[in-house]
Coordinates of C-alpha atoms in Angstrom, one line a residue:
Chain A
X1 CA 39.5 138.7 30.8
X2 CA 42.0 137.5 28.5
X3 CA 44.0 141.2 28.8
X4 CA 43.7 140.7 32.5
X5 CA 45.2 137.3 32.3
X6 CA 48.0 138.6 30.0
X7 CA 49.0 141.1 32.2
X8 CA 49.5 138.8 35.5
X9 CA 51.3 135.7 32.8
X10 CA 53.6 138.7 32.9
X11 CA 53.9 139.3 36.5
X12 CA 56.4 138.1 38.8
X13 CA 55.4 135.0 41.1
X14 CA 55.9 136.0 44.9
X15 CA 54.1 135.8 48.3
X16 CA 53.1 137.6 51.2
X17 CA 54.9 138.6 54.6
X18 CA 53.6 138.9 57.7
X19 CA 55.0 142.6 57.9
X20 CA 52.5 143.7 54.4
X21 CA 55.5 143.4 51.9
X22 CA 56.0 140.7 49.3
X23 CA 59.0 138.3 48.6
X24 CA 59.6 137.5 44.9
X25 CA 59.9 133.5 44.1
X26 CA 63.4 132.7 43.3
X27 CA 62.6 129.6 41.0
X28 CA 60.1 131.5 39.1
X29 CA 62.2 134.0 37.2
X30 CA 63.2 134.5 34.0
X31 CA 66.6 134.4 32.6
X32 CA 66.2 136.7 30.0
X33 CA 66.7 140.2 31.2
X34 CA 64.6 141.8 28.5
X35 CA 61.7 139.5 29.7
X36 CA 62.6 140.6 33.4
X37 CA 62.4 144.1 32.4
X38 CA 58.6 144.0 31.7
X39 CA 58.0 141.9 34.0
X40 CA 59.6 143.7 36.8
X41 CA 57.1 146.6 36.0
X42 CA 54.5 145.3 35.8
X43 CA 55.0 143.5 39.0
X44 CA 56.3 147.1 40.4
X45 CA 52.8 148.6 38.9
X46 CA 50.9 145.9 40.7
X47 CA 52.0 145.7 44.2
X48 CA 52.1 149.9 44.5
X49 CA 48.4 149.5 43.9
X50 CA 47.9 146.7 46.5
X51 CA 49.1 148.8 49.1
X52 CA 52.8 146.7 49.3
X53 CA 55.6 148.4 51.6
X54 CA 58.5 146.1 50.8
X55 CA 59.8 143.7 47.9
X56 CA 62.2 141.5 48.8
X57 CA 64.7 140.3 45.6
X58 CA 66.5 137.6 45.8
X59 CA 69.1 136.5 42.9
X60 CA 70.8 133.6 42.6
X61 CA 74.1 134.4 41.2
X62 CA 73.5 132.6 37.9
X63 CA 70.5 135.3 37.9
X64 CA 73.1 138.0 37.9
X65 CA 72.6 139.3 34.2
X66 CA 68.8 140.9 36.1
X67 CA 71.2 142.7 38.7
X68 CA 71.5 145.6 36.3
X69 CA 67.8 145.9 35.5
X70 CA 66.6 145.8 39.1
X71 CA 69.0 148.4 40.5
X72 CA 67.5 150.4 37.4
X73 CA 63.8 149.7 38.5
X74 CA 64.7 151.0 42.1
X75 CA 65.9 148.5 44.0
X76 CA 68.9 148.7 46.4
X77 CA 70.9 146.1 47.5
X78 CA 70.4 144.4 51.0
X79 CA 72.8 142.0 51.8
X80 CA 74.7 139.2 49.7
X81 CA 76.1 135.4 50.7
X82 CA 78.5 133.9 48.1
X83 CA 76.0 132.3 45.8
X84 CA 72.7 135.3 45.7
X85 CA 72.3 139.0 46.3
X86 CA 69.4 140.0 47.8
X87 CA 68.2 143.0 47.0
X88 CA 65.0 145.1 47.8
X89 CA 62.8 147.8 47.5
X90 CA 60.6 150.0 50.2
X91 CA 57.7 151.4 48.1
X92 CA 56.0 153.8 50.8
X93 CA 56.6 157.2 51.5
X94 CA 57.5 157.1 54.6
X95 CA 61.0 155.8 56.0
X96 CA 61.8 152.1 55.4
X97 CA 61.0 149.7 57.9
X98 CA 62.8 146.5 56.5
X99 CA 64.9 145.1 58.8
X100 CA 68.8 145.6 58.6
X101 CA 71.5 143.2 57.1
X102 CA 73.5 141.1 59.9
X103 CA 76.3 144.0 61.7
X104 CA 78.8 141.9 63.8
X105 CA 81.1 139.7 63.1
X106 CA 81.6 137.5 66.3
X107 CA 85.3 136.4 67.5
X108 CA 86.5 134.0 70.8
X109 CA 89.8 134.5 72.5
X110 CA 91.1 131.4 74.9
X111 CA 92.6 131.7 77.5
X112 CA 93.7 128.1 78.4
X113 CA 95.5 127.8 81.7
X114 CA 96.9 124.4 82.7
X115 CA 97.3 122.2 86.2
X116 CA 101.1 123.7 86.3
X117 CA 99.7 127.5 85.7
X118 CA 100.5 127.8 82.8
X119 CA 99.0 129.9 79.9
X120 CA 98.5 128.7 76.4
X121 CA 100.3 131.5 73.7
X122 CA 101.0 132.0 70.2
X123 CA 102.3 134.0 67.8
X124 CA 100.6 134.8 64.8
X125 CA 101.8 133.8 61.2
X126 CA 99.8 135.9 59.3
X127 CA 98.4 139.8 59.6
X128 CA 99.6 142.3 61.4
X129 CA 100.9 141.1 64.7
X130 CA 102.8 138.4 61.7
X131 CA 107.0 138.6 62.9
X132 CA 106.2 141.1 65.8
X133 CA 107.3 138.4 68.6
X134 CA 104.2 139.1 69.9
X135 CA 102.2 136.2 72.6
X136 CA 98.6 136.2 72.5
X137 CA 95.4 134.2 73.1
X138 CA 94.2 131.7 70.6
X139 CA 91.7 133.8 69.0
X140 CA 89.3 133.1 66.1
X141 CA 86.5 134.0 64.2
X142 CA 83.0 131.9 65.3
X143 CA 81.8 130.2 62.0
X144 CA 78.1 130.6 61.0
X145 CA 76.0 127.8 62.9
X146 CA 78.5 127.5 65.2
X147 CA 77.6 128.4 69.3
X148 CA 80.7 130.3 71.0
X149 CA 81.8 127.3 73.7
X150 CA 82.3 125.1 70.7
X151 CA 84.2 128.1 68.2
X152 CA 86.8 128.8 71.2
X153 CA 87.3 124.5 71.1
X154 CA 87.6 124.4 67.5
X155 CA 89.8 127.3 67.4
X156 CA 92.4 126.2 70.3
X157 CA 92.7 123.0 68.7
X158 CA 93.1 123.8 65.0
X159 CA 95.4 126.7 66.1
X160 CA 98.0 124.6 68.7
X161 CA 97.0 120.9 68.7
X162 CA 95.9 121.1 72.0
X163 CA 92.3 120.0 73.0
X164 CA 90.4 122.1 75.6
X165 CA 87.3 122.3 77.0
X166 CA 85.3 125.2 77.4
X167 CA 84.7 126.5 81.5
X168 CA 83.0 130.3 81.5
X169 CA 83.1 133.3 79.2
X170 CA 85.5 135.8 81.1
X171 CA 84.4 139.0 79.1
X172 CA 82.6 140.7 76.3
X173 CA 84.3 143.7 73.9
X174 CA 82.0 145.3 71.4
X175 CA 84.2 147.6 68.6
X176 CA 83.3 149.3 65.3
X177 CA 84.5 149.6 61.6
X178 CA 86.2 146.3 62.2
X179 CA 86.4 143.9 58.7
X180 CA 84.3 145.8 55.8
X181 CA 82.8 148.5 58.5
X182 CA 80.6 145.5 60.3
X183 CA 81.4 145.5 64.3
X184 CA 82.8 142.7 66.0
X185 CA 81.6 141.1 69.9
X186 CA 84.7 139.2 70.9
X187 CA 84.1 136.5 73.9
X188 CA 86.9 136.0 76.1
X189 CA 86.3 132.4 77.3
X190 CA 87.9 130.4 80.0
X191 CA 89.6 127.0 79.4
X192 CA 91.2 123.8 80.2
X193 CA 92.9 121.5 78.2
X194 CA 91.2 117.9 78.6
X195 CA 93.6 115.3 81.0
X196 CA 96.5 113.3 79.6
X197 CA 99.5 114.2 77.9
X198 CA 98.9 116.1 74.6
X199 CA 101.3 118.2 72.8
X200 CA 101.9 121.6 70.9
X201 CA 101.1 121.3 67.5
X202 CA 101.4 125.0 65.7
X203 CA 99.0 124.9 62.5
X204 CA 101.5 125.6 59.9
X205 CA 99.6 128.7 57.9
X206 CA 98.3 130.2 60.2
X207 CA 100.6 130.2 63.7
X208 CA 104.4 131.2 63.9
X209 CA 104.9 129.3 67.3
X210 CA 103.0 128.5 70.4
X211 CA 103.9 127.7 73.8
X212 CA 102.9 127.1 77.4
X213 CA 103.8 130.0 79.8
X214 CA 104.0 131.0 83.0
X215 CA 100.9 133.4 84.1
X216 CA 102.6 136.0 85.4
X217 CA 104.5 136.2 82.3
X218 CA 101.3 136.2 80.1
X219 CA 99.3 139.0 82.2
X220 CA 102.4 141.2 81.5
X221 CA 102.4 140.7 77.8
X222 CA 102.7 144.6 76.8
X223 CA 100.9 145.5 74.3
X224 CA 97.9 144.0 76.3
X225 CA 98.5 145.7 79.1
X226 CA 99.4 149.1 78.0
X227 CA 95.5 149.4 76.9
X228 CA 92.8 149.9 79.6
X229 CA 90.2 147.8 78.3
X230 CA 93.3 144.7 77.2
X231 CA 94.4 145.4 81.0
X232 CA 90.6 144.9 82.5
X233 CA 90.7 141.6 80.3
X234 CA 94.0 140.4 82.2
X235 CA 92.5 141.2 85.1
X236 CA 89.2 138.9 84.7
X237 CA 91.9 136.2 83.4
X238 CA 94.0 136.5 86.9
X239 CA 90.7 136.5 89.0
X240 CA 89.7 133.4 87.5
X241 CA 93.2 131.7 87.8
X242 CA 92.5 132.4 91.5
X243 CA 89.6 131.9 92.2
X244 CA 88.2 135.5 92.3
X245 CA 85.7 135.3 89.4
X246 CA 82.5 133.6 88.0
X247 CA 82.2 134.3 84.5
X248 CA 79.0 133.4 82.4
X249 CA 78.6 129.5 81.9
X250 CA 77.1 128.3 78.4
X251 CA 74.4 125.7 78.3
X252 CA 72.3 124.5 75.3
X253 CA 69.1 124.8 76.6
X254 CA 65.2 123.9 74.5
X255 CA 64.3 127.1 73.7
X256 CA 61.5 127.2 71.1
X257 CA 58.3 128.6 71.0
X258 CA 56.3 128.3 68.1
X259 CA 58.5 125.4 67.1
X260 CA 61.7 123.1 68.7
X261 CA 64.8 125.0 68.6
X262 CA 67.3 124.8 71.1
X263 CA 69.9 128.0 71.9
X264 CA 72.7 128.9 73.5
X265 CA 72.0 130.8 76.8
X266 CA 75.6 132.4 78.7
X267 CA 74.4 132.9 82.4
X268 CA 76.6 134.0 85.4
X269 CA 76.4 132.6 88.8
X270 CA 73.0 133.0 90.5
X271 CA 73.2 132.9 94.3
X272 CA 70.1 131.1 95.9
X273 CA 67.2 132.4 97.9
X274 CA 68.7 131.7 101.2
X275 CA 66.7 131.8 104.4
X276 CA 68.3 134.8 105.7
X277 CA 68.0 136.7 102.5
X278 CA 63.5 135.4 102.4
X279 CA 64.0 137.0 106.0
X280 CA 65.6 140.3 104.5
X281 CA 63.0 140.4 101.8
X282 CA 60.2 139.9 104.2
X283 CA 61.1 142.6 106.6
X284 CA 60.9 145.3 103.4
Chain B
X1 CA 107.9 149.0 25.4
X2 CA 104.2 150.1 23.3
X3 CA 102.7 146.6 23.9
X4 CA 103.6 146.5 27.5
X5 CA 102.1 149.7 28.4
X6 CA 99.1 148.8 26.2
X7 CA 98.4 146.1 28.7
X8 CA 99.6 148.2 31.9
X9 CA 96.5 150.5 30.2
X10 CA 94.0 148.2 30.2
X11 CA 94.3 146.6 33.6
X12 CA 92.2 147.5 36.6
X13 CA 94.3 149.7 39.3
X14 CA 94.3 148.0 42.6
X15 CA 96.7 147.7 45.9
X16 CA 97.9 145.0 47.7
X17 CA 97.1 143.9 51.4
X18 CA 98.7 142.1 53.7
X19 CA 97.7 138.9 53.3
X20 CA 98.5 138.3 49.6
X21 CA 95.8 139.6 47.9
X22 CA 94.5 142.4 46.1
X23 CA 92.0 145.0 46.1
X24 CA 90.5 146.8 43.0
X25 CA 89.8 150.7 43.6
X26 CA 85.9 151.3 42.9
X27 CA 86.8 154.8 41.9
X28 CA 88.8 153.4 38.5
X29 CA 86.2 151.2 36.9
X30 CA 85.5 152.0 33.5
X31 CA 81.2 152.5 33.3
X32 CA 81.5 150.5 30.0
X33 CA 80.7 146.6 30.7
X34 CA 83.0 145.9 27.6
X35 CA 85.7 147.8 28.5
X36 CA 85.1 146.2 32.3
X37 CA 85.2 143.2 30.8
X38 CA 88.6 143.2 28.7
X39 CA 90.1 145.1 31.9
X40 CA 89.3 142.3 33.7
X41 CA 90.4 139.4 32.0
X42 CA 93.8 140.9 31.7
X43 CA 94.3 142.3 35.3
X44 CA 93.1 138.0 36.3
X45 CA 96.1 137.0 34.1
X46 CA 98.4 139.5 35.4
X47 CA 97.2 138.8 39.5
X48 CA 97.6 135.2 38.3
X49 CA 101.1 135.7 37.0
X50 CA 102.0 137.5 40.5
X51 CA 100.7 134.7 42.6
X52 CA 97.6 137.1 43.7
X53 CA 95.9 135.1 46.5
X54 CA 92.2 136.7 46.3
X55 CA 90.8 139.8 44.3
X56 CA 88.9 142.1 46.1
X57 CA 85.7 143.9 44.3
X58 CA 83.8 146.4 45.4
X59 CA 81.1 147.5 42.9
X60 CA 79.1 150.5 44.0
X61 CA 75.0 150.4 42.9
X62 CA 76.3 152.7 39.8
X63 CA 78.1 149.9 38.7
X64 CA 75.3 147.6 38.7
X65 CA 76.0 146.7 35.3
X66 CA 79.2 145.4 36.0
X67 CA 78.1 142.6 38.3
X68 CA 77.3 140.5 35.5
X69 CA 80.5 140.4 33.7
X70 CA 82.6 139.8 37.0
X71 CA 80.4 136.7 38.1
X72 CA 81.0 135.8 34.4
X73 CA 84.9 135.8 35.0
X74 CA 84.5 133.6 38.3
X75 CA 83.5 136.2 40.9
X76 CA 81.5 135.3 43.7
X77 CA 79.6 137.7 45.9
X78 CA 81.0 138.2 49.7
X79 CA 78.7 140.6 50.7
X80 CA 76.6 144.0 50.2
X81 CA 75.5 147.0 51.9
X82 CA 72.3 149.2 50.2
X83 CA 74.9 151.1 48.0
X84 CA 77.7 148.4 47.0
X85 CA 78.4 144.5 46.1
X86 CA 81.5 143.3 47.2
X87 CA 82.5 140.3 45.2
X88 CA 85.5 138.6 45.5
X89 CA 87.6 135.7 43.8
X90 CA 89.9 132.9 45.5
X91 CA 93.0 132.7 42.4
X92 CA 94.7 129.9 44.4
X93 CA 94.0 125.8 44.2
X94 CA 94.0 125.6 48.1
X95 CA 90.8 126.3 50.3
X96 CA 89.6 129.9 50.5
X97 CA 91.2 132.0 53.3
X98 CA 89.4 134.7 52.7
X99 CA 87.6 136.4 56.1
X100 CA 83.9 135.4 55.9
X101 CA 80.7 138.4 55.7
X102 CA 79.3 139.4 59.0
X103 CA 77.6 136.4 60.9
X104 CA 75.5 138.0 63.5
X105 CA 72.8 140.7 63.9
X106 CA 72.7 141.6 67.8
X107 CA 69.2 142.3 69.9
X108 CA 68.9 143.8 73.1
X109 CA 66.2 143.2 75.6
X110 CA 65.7 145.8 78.7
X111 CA 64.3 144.1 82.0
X112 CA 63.6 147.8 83.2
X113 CA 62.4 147.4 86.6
X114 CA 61.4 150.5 88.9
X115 CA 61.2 151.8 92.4
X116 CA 57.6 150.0 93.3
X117 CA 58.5 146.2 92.1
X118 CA 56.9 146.9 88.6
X119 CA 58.8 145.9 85.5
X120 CA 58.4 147.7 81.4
X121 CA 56.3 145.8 79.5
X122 CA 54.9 146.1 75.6
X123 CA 52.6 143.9 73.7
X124 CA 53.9 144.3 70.0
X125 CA 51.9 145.6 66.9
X126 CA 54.0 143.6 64.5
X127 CA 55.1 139.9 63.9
X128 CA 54.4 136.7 65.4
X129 CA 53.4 138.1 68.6
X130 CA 50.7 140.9 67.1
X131 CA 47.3 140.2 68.6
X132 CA 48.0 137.4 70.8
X133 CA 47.6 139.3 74.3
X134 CA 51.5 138.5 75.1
X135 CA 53.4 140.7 77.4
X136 CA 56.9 140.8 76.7
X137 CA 59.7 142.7 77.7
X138 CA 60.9 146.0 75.4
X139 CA 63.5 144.5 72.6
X140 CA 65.0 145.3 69.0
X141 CA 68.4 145.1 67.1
X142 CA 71.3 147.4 67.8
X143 CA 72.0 149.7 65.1
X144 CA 75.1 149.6 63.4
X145 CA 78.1 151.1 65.0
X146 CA 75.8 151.4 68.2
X147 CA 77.2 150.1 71.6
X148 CA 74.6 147.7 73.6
X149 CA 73.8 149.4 76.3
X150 CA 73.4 152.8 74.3
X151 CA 71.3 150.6 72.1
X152 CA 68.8 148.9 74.6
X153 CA 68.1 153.1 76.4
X154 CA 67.1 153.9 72.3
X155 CA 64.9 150.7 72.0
X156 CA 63.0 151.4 75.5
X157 CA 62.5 155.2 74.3
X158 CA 61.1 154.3 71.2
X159 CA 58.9 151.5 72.0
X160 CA 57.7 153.1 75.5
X161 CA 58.6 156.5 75.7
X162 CA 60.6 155.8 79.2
X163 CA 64.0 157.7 79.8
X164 CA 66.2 154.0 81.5
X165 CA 69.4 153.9 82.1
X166 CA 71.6 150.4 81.4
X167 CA 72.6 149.1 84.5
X168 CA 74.4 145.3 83.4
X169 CA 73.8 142.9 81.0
X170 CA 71.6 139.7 82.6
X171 CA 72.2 136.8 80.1
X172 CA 73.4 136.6 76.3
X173 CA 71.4 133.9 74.3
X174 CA 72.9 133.0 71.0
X175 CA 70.3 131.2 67.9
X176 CA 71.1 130.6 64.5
X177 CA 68.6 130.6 61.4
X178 CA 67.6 133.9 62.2
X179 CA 66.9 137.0 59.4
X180 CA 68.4 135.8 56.1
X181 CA 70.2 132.8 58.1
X182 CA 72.2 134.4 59.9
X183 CA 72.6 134.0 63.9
X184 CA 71.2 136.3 66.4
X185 CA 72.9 137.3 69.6
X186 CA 70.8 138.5 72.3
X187 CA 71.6 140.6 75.6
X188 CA 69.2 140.7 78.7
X189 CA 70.0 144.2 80.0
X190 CA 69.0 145.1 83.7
X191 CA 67.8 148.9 83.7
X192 CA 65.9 151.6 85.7
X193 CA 63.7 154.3 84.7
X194 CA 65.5 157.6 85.5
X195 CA 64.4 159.8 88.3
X196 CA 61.6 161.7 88.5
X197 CA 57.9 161.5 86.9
X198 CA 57.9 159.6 83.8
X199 CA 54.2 158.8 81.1
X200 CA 54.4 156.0 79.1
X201 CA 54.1 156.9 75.6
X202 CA 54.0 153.8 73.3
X203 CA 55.2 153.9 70.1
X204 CA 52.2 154.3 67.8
X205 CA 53.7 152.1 64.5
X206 CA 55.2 149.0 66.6
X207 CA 53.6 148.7 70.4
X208 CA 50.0 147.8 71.2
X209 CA 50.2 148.7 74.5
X210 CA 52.8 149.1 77.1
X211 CA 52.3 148.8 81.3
X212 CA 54.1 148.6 84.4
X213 CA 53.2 145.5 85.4
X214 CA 54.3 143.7 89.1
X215 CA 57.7 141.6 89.3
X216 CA 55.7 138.1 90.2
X217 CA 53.3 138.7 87.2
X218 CA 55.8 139.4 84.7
X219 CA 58.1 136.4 85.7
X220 CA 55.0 134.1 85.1
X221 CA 54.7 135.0 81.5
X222 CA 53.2 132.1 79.9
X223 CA 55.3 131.8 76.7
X224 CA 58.4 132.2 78.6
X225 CA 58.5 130.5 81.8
X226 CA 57.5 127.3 79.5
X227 CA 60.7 127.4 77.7
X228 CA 63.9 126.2 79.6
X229 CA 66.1 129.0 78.3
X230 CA 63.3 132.0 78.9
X231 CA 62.8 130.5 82.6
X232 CA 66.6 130.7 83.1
X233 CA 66.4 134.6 81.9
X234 CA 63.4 134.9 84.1
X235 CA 64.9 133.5 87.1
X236 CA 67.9 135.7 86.3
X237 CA 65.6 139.0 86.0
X238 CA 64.3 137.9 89.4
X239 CA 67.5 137.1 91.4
X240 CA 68.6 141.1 89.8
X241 CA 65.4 142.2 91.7
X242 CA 66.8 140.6 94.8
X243 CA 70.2 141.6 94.8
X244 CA 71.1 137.7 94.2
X245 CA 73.1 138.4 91.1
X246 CA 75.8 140.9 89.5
X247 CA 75.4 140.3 86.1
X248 CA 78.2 141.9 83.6
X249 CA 78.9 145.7 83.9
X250 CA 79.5 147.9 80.6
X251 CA 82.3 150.2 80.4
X252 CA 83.7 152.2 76.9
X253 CA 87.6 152.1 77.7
X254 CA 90.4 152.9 75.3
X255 CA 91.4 149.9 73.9
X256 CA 93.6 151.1 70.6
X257 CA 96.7 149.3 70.3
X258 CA 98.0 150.6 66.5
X259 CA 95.8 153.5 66.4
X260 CA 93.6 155.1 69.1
X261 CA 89.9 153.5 69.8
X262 CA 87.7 152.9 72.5
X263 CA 85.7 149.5 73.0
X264 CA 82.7 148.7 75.1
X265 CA 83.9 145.7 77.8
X266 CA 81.0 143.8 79.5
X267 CA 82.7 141.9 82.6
X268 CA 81.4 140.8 85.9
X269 CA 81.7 141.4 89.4
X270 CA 85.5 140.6 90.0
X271 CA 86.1 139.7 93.7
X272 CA 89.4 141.9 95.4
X273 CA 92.6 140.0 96.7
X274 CA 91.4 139.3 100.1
X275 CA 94.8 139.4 102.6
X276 CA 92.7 135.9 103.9
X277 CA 92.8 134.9 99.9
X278 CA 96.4 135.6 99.2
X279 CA 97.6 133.6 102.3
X280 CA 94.7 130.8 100.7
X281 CA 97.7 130.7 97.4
X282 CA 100.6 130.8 99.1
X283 CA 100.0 127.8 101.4
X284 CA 99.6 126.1 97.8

């Protein structure tokens, strides 16, 4: 007995998944790494025997002295935020199953068009459009927590002063090896700026300049439409200016199952059973 | 001259990018943590001297031992794949500009719906759903560097052993507090089983079972049709099967504007300039 309870004093404290792997308790660890060290294989020697596919490791970064020791034990790294790195470690033979690190970043372009028909354009301050003379969209990158409708508002109004109100996302582009090799879904959303009288306001680090314009100027902006898919983009844009397009509405809807949560859903127009169409489906 | 190039020596190489920062070459890093470590403290003072804005470090799993010292010196992690850390330190007093890690991981779902009003459906072997009875449409996460409609014809293959082809996407939901806490973007993809005869093979490791089961049945799925958001994919699964709705079309189009590449564009059905509309705007 007392060996037995000398070998689990040493083990590492961690529970269960529902997917037959194990998840290591942060708060439980030790700080020392020599202490880690033993402890670590021990733990390692333990959960082979019980059959464990997966070990999930996560390190706070004031844990980061065990970094070394784990990656030496077998364990890769997984993904990291700014203040842990997880790590983990498939024990099984066959391929790993653990699910992969997040892959996309997600980014909103605006394009705001006004009661006169007029386009909301910058230029960029920074990058590699910075001192090109080059109008664009508003665009941004969507924060974490934050739904789409609400990162295209944030993003117009820190970027030009001007406050907007989301109407329909316009169009979708997926693209690889963007920022660190992740990919990137960029949402094309249509907007309005709110009534009354508002006015340009340029954010200083970030925008050169930023104007209202006419839209038959901004769907001839060249670098956009020397590209097929940029050109398809205009397109959508000039279709909705007239009239010609749906685009997908946003609504925060309750969406949870096992427990409240409520999600974004983007949905295009749905036309409605209409009598003559019941007839149509009728006489199949 | 001596003393000057004794420092040069001992400082880390990097390059500079084009936002005022630099970024530390992994392939220079001394293995030695104590030769890391007085490389680093006098390539900070140097980047410090030069008005560096951030420091890039990439630290590939060899270098495991490193990570310790550079959280030491006022690194924080950014992110990590299974071979590398990327850690990363702000030199200014302002806010943090640097570009945040990857916020999303992306799931597809296939409403694969064939020639007899029957529509794909699995009951999973894993998770939250394992064991309950619940019929649910195919789903799983796009692979890195994988386009979403490529990705939801791998997921429907894997899971039923069905050869579909993407035909638009239905919906997009967006959740947050997903894996790891990050969000989750999800596409409802219309599809059809290709021609010809076709046996349901599902996969042994993650499906139960998999059936064709009839349009009104699968519409009146329990678990979904009591959630506002699933209803709203539902009804838009069923006005697809009626020809009510267009939903957004995928197309890979070349879309380089510095160097060639070719993005996937999801748009909708965009209405022609009718001679009747174009009269419609000039009257305006």
């Amino acid at each position: 007995m007392s060996s037995c309870s000398a070998v689990d004093s040493s083990t590492l404290s961690a529970t269960g998944d529902s997917y037959g792997g194990v998840v290591v308790h942060s708060s439980g660890l030790p700080k020392e790494p020599q202490i880690f060290k033993t402890s670590l294989q021990s733990s390692l020697k333990v959960w082979r025997r019980n059959g464990t596919k997966g070990v999930w490791l996560k390190l706070p970064i004031e844990y980061a002295a065990l970094v070394p020791e784990a990656v030496e034990q077998g364990f890769i790294y997984h993904h990291a935020e700014a203040d842990y790195v997880m790590l983990c470690h498939w024990l099984q033979d066959s391929p790993s199953t653990l699910p992969p690190n997040a892959s996309h970043q997600v980014g909103v372009g605006a394009f705001v068009l006004n009661d006169r028909g007029e386009v909301l354009a910058v230029q960029e301050g920074n990058g590699p459009l910075k001192g090109k003379g080059a109008w664009k969209m508003p665009t941004g990158i969507v924060s974490t927590g934050e739904d789409l409708h609400e990162g295209a508002c944030r993003e117009v109004l820190e970027e030009t002063g001007i406050d907007a109100e989301f109407q329909a996302v316009l169009a979708v582009r997926q693209a690889h090896g963007f920022g660190f090799g992740k990919s990137d879904l960029f949402f094309v959303c249509a907007m309005r700026p709110k009534p009354g009288p508002q006015e340009l306001k340029p954010c200083e680090t970030e925008i050169e300049t930023a104007a209202w314009i006419p839209l038959e100027e901004f769907l001839q902006i060249g670098f956009m439409r020397s590209q097929t898919l940029y050109a398809k983009i205009l397109d959508a844009c000039e279709a909705w200016a007239e009239g010609r397009y749906h685009g997908l509405k946003a609504k925060v809807l309750e969406a949870g199952v096992w427990k409240p949560r409520e999600d974004l859903l983007l949905v295009g127009k749905i036309h409605r059973k209409s009598s003559r169409h019941l007839e149509g489906q009728q006489q199949k």
